[in-house]
Tab-separated table of C-alpha atoms and ligand atoms in Angstrom:
chain	number	residue	atom	x	y	z
A	216	UNK	CA	-0.168	-0.003	-0.223
A	217	UNK	CA	0.946	3.678	-0.629
A	218	UNK	CA	2.352	5.645	2.457
A	219	UNK	CA	1.521	9.093	2.705
A	220	UNK	CA	3.691	11.129	5.140
A	221	UNK	CA	1.896	13.403	7.264
A	222	UNK	CA	3.061	16.670	9.079
A	223	UNK	CA	0.686	18.069	12.184
A	224	UNK	CA	1.064	21.394	13.041
A	225	UNK	CA	0.064	21.946	16.638
A	226	UNK	CA	0.536	19.176	19.265
A	227	UNK	CA	-2.521	20.500	21.457
A	228	UNK	CA	-5.541	18.067	22.287
A	229	UNK	CA	-6.760	17.998	18.971
A	230	UNK	CA	-3.540	17.543	17.604
A	231	UNK	CA	-2.567	14.872	19.729
A	232	UNK	CA	-6.105	12.934	19.225
A	233	UNK	CA	-5.555	13.092	15.232
A	234	UNK	CA	-1.962	11.657	15.752
A	235	UNK	CA	-3.480	8.527	17.872
A	236	UNK	CA	-6.044	8.266	15.214
A	237	UNK	CA	-3.845	8.281	12.098
A	238	UNK	CA	-1.676	4.976	13.640
A	239	UNK	CA	-4.963	3.189	12.757
A	240	UNK	CA	-5.556	4.913	9.409
A	241	UNK	CA	-3.930	2.543	6.465
A	242	UNK	CA	-1.307	4.165	4.587
A	243	UNK	CA	-1.036	7.242	6.911
A	244	UNK	CA	2.407	7.955	8.586
A	245	UNK	CA	3.199	10.988	10.909
A	246	UNK	CA	6.822	11.903	10.112
A	247	UNK	CA	6.818	15.499	11.511
A	248	UNK	CA	4.997	17.549	14.434
A	249	UNK	CA	5.431	21.160	15.480
A	250	UNK	CA	4.401	23.209	18.204
A	251	UNK	CA	5.553	26.593	19.850
A	252	UNK	CA	5.698	24.834	22.791
A	253	UNK	CA	8.846	22.931	21.956
A	254	UNK	CA	8.714	20.438	24.799
A	255	UNK	CA	5.305	19.427	24.414
A	256	UNK	CA	6.295	18.969	20.311
A	257	UNK	CA	9.169	16.901	21.349
A	258	UNK	CA	7.378	14.543	23.649
A	259	UNK	CA	4.809	13.770	20.976
A	260	UNK	CA	6.999	13.347	18.434
A	261	UNK	CA	8.843	10.676	20.404
A	262	UNK	CA	5.582	8.789	20.809
A	263	UNK	CA	5.116	7.857	17.018
A	264	UNK	CA	9.109	8.340	16.424
A	265	UNK	CA	8.562	11.905	14.222
A	266	UNK	CA	10.674	14.765	14.128
A	267	UNK	CA	9.648	17.815	16.244
A	268	UNK	CA	9.651	21.496	15.017
A	269	UNK	CA	8.897	24.520	17.043
A	270	UNK	CA	7.821	26.278	14.062
A	271	UNK	CA	4.962	24.821	11.896
A	272	UNK	CA	6.512	26.590	8.742
A	273	UNK	CA	9.648	24.595	9.007
A	274	UNK	CA	7.609	21.529	9.232
A	275	UNK	CA	5.835	22.230	6.035
A	276	UNK	CA	8.855	22.891	4.447
A	277	UNK	CA	10.301	19.562	4.755
A	278	UNK	CA	10.345	17.492	2.048
A	279	UNK	CA	9.778	14.651	4.185
A	280	UNK	CA	6.503	15.791	4.503
A	281	UNK	CA	3.705	15.348	1.847
A	282	UNK	CA	0.563	16.079	3.322
A	283	UNK	CA	-0.297	18.407	6.284
A	284	UNK	CA	-2.875	18.560	9.588
A	285	UNK	CA	-3.430	21.915	11.161
A	286	UNK	CA	-4.613	21.333	14.246
A	287	UNK	CA	-3.073	24.931	15.939
A	288	UNK	CA	-5.060	27.795	17.372
A	289	UNK	CA	-7.502	29.249	14.981
A	290	UNK	CA	-5.862	32.497	14.294
A	291	UNK	CA	-2.793	30.607	12.869
A	292	UNK	CA	-4.729	28.684	10.247
A	293	UNK	CA	-4.540	31.396	7.470
A	294	UNK	CA	-0.834	31.623	7.791
A	295	UNK	CA	-0.147	27.785	7.718
A	296	UNK	CA	-3.164	27.146	5.138
A	297	UNK	CA	-1.566	29.828	2.815
A	298	UNK	CA	1.849	28.050	3.596
A	299	UNK	CA	0.820	24.634	2.518
A	300	UNK	CA	-0.616	25.890	-0.951
A	301	UNK	CA	2.736	27.632	-1.377
A	302	UNK	CA	4.320	24.509	-0.940
A	303	UNK	CA	1.833	22.549	-3.027
A	304	UNK	CA	0.718	20.451	-0.408
A	305	UNK	CA	-2.780	18.868	0.240
A	306	UNK	CA	-3.676	20.409	3.951
A	307	UNK	CA	-6.556	19.379	6.449
A	308	UNK	CA	-7.213	22.236	8.667
A	309	UNK	CA	-9.145	21.973	11.700
A	310	UNK	CA	-12.517	24.554	11.761
A	311	UNK	CA	-12.394	27.306	11.428
A	312	UNK	CA	-10.371	27.614	8.158
A	313	UNK	CA	-9.611	31.203	9.550
A	314	UNK	CA	-11.693	33.504	12.078
A	315	UNK	CA	-12.195	36.665	9.618
A	316	UNK	CA	-14.092	36.796	6.353
A	317	UNK	CA	-10.937	38.433	4.825
A	318	UNK	CA	-8.580	35.822	6.168
A	319	UNK	CA	-10.792	33.015	4.242
A	320	UNK	CA	-11.160	35.137	1.118
A	321	UNK	CA	-7.201	35.153	1.056
A	322	UNK	CA	-6.905	31.566	1.615
A	323	UNK	CA	-9.854	31.142	-1.485
A	324	UNK	CA	-7.906	33.141	-3.748
A	325	UNK	CA	-4.703	31.698	-3.182
A	326	UNK	CA	-5.996	28.141	-3.829
A	327	UNK	CA	-8.470	29.315	-6.600
A	328	UNK	CA	-5.240	30.809	-8.026
A	329	UNK	CA	-3.281	27.093	-8.091
A	330	UNK	CA	-6.775	26.087	-9.983
A	331	UNK	CA	-6.619	22.512	-7.763
A	332	UNK	CA	-7.905	21.646	-4.646
A	333	UNK	CA	-5.548	21.301	-1.570
A	334	UNK	CA	-7.565	22.590	1.392
A	335	UNK	CA	-9.904	20.252	3.415
A	336	UNK	CA	-11.500	21.969	6.585
A	337	UNK	CA	-12.388	19.867	9.420
A	338	UNK	CA	-16.036	19.907	9.823
A	339	UNK	CA	-16.139	16.287	10.932
A	340	UNK	CA	-19.821	15.709	11.387
A	341	UNK	CA	-20.379	15.085	7.496
A	342	UNK	CA	-18.664	11.862	8.343
A	343	UNK	CA	-20.957	10.740	11.136
A	344	UNK	CA	-23.032	7.883	10.171
A	345	UNK	CA	-26.310	9.535	11.656
A	346	UNK	CA	-25.909	12.773	10.035
A	347	UNK	CA	-24.947	10.984	6.565
A	348	UNK	CA	-27.842	8.745	6.835
A	349	UNK	CA	-29.862	11.801	7.326
A	350	UNK	CA	-28.807	13.306	4.179
A	351	UNK	CA	-29.160	10.170	2.142
A	352	UNK	CA	-32.815	10.126	3.763
A	353	UNK	CA	-33.343	13.668	2.444
A	354	UNK	CA	-31.632	13.488	-1.047
A	355	UNK	CA	-33.662	10.032	-1.609
A	356	UNK	CA	-36.936	12.184	-1.367
A	357	UNK	CA	-38.818	9.900	1.278
A	358	UNK	CA	-39.559	13.133	3.367
A	359	UNK	CA	-40.191	15.421	0.724
A	360	UNK	CA	-38.602	19.016	0.813
A	361	UNK	CA	-37.130	20.233	3.974
A	362	UNK	CA	-39.261	22.862	5.758
A	363	UNK	CA	-37.529	22.973	9.334
A	364	UNK	CA	-34.419	21.675	10.714
A	365	UNK	CA	-34.028	21.878	14.676
A	366	UNK	CA	-30.853	21.425	16.025
A	367	UNK	CA	-29.639	21.180	19.771
A	368	UNK	CA	-26.338	21.746	20.239
A	369	UNK	CA	-25.730	20.868	24.141
A	370	UNK	CA	-22.051	20.626	25.954
A	371	UNK	CA	-21.741	19.868	29.806
A	372	UNK	CA	-19.575	22.410	30.738
A	373	UNK	CA	-17.821	25.495	28.860
A	374	UNK	CA	-13.902	25.809	29.153
A	375	UNK	CA	-12.813	28.740	31.101
A	376	UNK	CA	-12.635	31.819	28.916
A	377	UNK	CA	-15.513	30.799	26.898
A	378	UNK	CA	-17.290	33.924	25.449
A	379	UNK	CA	-20.929	34.369	24.295
A	380	UNK	CA	-19.099	35.044	20.485
A	381	UNK	CA	-17.699	31.824	20.783
A	382	UNK	CA	-20.700	29.784	21.520
A	383	UNK	CA	-21.300	30.852	17.659
A	384	UNK	CA	-17.764	30.859	16.296
A	385	UNK	CA	-16.630	27.559	18.081
A	386	UNK	CA	-20.012	25.907	18.612
A	387	UNK	CA	-22.673	26.640	16.079
A	388	UNK	CA	-20.273	26.973	13.293
A	389	UNK	CA	-20.663	22.916	13.155
A	390	UNK	CA	-24.580	23.341	12.797
A	391	UNK	CA	-23.784	26.063	10.112
A	392	UNK	CA	-21.953	23.642	7.815
A	393	UNK	CA	-24.385	21.211	8.806
A	394	UNK	CA	-27.032	23.015	7.305
A	395	UNK	CA	-25.353	24.223	3.988
A	396	UNK	CA	-24.244	20.452	3.418
A	397	UNK	CA	-27.502	18.887	4.431
A	398	UNK	CA	-29.977	21.036	2.542
A	399	UNK	CA	-27.423	22.090	-0.212
A	400	UNK	CA	-28.150	25.301	0.177
A	401	UNK	CA	-26.327	28.606	1.387
A	402	UNK	CA	-27.724	30.549	4.651
A	403	UNK	CA	-28.905	34.122	3.631
A	404	UNK	CA	-29.878	35.468	7.132
A	405	UNK	CA	-29.242	35.212	10.902
A	406	UNK	CA	-31.419	36.041	13.983
A	407	UNK	CA	-30.180	35.247	17.508
A	408	UNK	CA	-32.366	35.144	20.642
A	409	UNK	CA	-31.109	35.392	24.101
A	410	UNK	CA	-33.495	33.584	26.940
A	411	UNK	CA	-31.999	34.700	30.666
A	412	UNK	CA	-28.827	32.949	31.118
A	413	UNK	CA	-28.325	29.850	32.825
A	414	UNK	CA	-27.200	30.343	36.625
A	415	UNK	CA	-24.173	27.796	35.625
A	416	UNK	CA	-22.733	30.211	32.916
A	417	UNK	CA	-19.732	32.274	33.891
A	418	UNK	CA	-20.253	35.759	34.336
A	419	UNK	CA	-21.380	37.803	31.412
A	420	UNK	CA	-21.874	34.467	29.360
A	421	UNK	CA	-25.085	34.708	27.312
A	422	UNK	CA	-25.837	30.636	27.291
A	423	UNK	CA	-28.124	29.455	26.316
A	424	UNK	CA	-28.561	31.265	22.910
A	425	UNK	CA	-31.112	30.358	20.071
A	426	UNK	CA	-29.834	31.191	16.634
A	427	UNK	CA	-32.339	31.015	13.614
A	428	UNK	CA	-30.798	30.909	10.354
A	429	UNK	CA	-32.909	31.380	7.076
A	430	UNK	CA	-31.461	29.657	3.952
A	431	UNK	CA	-31.813	30.441	0.349
A	432	UNK	CA	-34.686	28.387	-0.796
A	433	UNK	CA	-36.663	29.436	2.539
A	434	UNK	CA	-36.108	26.875	5.202
A	435	UNK	CA	-35.690	28.176	8.694
A	436	UNK	CA	-33.525	26.274	10.888
A	437	UNK	CA	-33.201	26.927	14.877
A	438	UNK	CA	-30.278	25.917	16.925
A	439	UNK	CA	-30.107	25.900	20.539
A	440	UNK	CA	-26.294	26.426	21.691
A	441	UNK	CA	-26.177	25.361	25.158
A	442	UNK	CA	-22.918	25.129	26.552
A	443	UNK	CA	-23.408	24.683	30.194
A	444	UNK	CA	-26.156	21.840	30.193
A	445	UNK	CA	-24.570	20.038	32.955
A	446	UNK	CA	-25.650	16.672	32.132
A	447	UNK	CA	-23.301	15.513	28.911
A	448	UNK	CA	-22.788	16.258	25.527
A	449	UNK	CA	-26.025	16.249	23.686
A	450	UNK	CA	-26.513	16.656	19.661
A	451	UNK	CA	-30.053	16.227	18.430
A	452	UNK	CA	-31.415	17.012	14.956
A	453	UNK	CA	-34.852	16.811	13.649
A	454	UNK	CA	-35.366	17.483	9.721
A	455	UNK	CA	-38.769	18.481	9.109
A	456	UNK	CA	-40.158	17.689	5.384
A	457	UNK	CA	-43.410	17.636	3.522
A	458	UNK	CA	-44.188	13.981	4.137
A	459	UNK	CA	-42.487	13.080	7.152
A	460	UNK	CA	-39.326	13.828	9.567
A	461	UNK	CA	-35.740	12.620	10.187
A	462	UNK	CA	-34.129	12.908	13.566
A	463	UNK	CA	-30.986	11.543	15.058
A	464	UNK	CA	-29.407	11.956	18.769
A	465	UNK	CA	-32.960	10.886	20.517
A	466	UNK	CA	-31.699	8.181	22.260
A	467	UNK	CA	-28.008	7.527	21.502
A	468	UNK	CA	-26.280	4.064	22.493
A	469	UNK	CA	-27.843	1.039	24.554
A	470	UNK	CA	-31.035	2.070	26.147
A	471	UNK	CA	-32.106	-0.285	29.118
A	472	UNK	CA	-35.447	-0.745	30.736
A	473	UNK	CA	-35.068	-2.707	34.116
A	474	UNK	CA	-37.233	-2.581	37.320
A	475	UNK	CA	-39.674	0.261	36.284
A	476	UNK	CA	-37.078	2.589	34.960
A	477	UNK	CA	-35.529	3.406	31.464
A	478	UNK	CA	-31.888	4.832	31.225
A	479	UNK	CA	-28.948	4.697	28.418
A	480	UNK	CA	-25.778	6.585	28.054
A	481	UNK	CA	-25.143	10.240	27.206
A	482	UNK	CA	-21.575	11.083	25.758
A	483	UNK	CA	-19.613	13.081	28.092
A	484	UNK	CA	-18.280	15.461	25.096
A	485	UNK	CA	-17.263	15.676	21.387
A	486	UNK	CA	-14.576	13.578	21.330
A	487	UNK	CA	-16.733	10.731	22.665
A	488	UNK	CA	-19.226	11.725	20.353
A	489	UNK	CA	-17.530	12.096	17.112
A	490	UNK	CA	-14.719	9.476	17.374
A	491	UNK	CA	-15.876	7.643	14.679
A	492	UNK	CA	-16.589	10.378	12.257
A	493	UNK	CA	-13.078	11.919	13.205
A	494	UNK	CA	-11.743	8.558	12.355
A	495	UNK	CA	-13.572	8.488	9.081
A	496	UNK	CA	-12.527	11.769	8.191
A	497	UNK	CA	-8.775	10.884	8.544
A	498	UNK	CA	-9.382	7.798	6.485
A	499	UNK	CA	-11.040	9.445	3.937
A	500	UNK	CA	-8.872	12.224	3.418
A	501	UNK	CA	-5.617	9.928	3.500
A	502	UNK	CA	-7.316	7.821	0.671
A	503	UNK	CA	-8.167	10.691	-1.571
A	504	UNK	CA	-4.959	12.418	-1.145
A	505	UNK	CA	-3.004	9.014	-2.256
A	506	UNK	CA	-5.474	9.145	-5.088
A	507	UNK	CA	-4.712	12.769	-5.791
A	508	UNK	CA	-8.086	13.981	-4.724
A	509	UNK	CA	-9.441	16.331	-1.909
A	510	UNK	CA	-13.083	15.613	-1.759
A	511	UNK	CA	-13.908	16.732	1.921
A	512	UNK	CA	-15.249	20.306	2.972
A	513	UNK	CA	-13.653	22.900	0.795
A	514	UNK	CA	-12.327	26.219	1.582
A	515	UNK	CA	-15.747	27.743	0.343
A	516	UNK	CA	-17.313	25.738	2.852
A	517	UNK	CA	-14.962	27.455	5.466
A	518	UNK	CA	-15.041	30.745	3.891
A	519	UNK	CA	-18.978	30.524	3.889
A	520	UNK	CA	-19.416	29.166	7.262
A	521	UNK	CA	-17.123	31.876	8.728
A	522	UNK	CA	-19.304	34.759	6.738
A	523	UNK	CA	-22.368	33.115	8.443
A	524	UNK	CA	-20.949	33.124	11.872
A	525	UNK	CA	-19.976	36.775	11.649
A	526	UNK	CA	-23.351	37.487	10.509
A	527	UNK	CA	-24.951	35.536	13.703
A	528	UNK	CA	-22.495	37.506	16.209
A	529	UNK	CA	-23.713	40.682	14.604
A	530	UNK	CA	-26.960	39.321	15.036
A	531	UNK	CA	-26.218	38.766	18.608
A	532	UNK	CA	-24.186	42.242	19.253
A	533	UNK	CA	-26.920	44.129	17.624
A	534	UNK	CA	-29.901	42.569	18.597
A	535	UNK	CA	-31.531	42.097	14.986
A	536	UNK	CA	-32.050	40.248	12.121
A	537	UNK	CA	-28.813	40.062	9.825
A	538	UNK	CA	-28.560	39.392	6.228
A	539	UNK	CA	-25.571	37.505	5.073
A	540	UNK	CA	-23.695	38.146	1.609
A	541	UNK	CA	-21.219	35.599	-0.041
A	542	UNK	CA	-18.888	36.674	-2.501
A	543	UNK	CA	-18.937	34.894	-5.812
A	544	UNK	CA	-18.374	31.573	-5.907
A	545	UNK	CA	-15.269	30.587	-7.733
A	546	UNK	CA	-15.602	27.939	-10.602
A	547	UNK	CA	-12.992	25.608	-8.555
A	548	UNK	CA	-15.768	25.184	-5.739
A	549	UNK	CA	-18.731	25.053	-8.362
B	206	ISE	C1	-15.565	22.527	20.131
B	206	ISE	O1	-14.719	23.259	19.864
B	206	ISE	C2	-16.318	21.532	18.803
B	206	ISE	O2	-15.549	21.466	17.856
B	206	ISE	C3	-16.997	20.540	19.200
B	206	ISE	O3	-17.918	19.658	18.243
B	206	ISE	C4	-18.134	21.252	19.594
B	206	ISE	O4	-19.831	20.806	19.777
B	206	ISE	C5	-17.927	22.267	20.768
B	206	ISE	O5	-19.374	22.907	20.867
B	206	ISE	C6	-16.908	22.853	20.609
B	206	ISE	O6	-16.686	23.765	21.807
């Protein structure tokens, strides 16, 4: 089997998890890791016999590295993705592609100039069996045209320093991407409603939030983002069509009825809930790159999601409906 030599930029939690998962991906070999925390990079490198760098640009420039995974903080994604494009190396960039629309447009421009796809963005829900089955159901016509999509995106406890804006830019971005992918439509407007905050939320954190998205063909999507729900990591979707519904997440895992009680598991966090999706995402990315193809979520998807997220943050801040207007879609992403 052919081998793809991979460099991983960022050896924090996500980087380490990707490295662990790549050990189970046939054809993948991690040959280099980088982090500004040089000691951490060295320790992680030793676990897989890879070379350690303190600068991601040196890793990207290494002839030993054929493809790159970016798992460093979001504000570094633009520079490292641009460096991969300049080096003509396929890159899987963790979400977001970049935190701002302007930065995303710079990446789009660089990739479009190459006239071939090199960039994939880490929207792993598209690789989840449940979400894929929901899309197959809709595309198969069993429930007719979509009318409404109800999304529940709940985390047990928010990490320290989590802000009201991050509830959108770090969490709801996944629901934005799923909406675009599932419905095959762009999002054209956003409104954010703010119920009274939970007493479990940190001071000043507007948690929960209810985000209402409008699609180009008139579907309404409501996303409840609740990052301090206390009881677990709970992702539930109900797609409402003209002739039926499709839902996921209501009863994850095995449920037990015993002695007058009914109980079942709730995942602790997104790593547990989407472990299989991350594995499939990596496997399909490696297989595709070895075939000379990058077929997952594109830089356009990354740009459009960041643009919608910016619109949601504006709606949150200004307390009113915000129209989202996208740039013209380059032919590369048709
Ligand atoms: C986290 O960063 C993720 O990407 C998870 O998928 C999401 O569910 C969570 O809310 C984010 O904080």
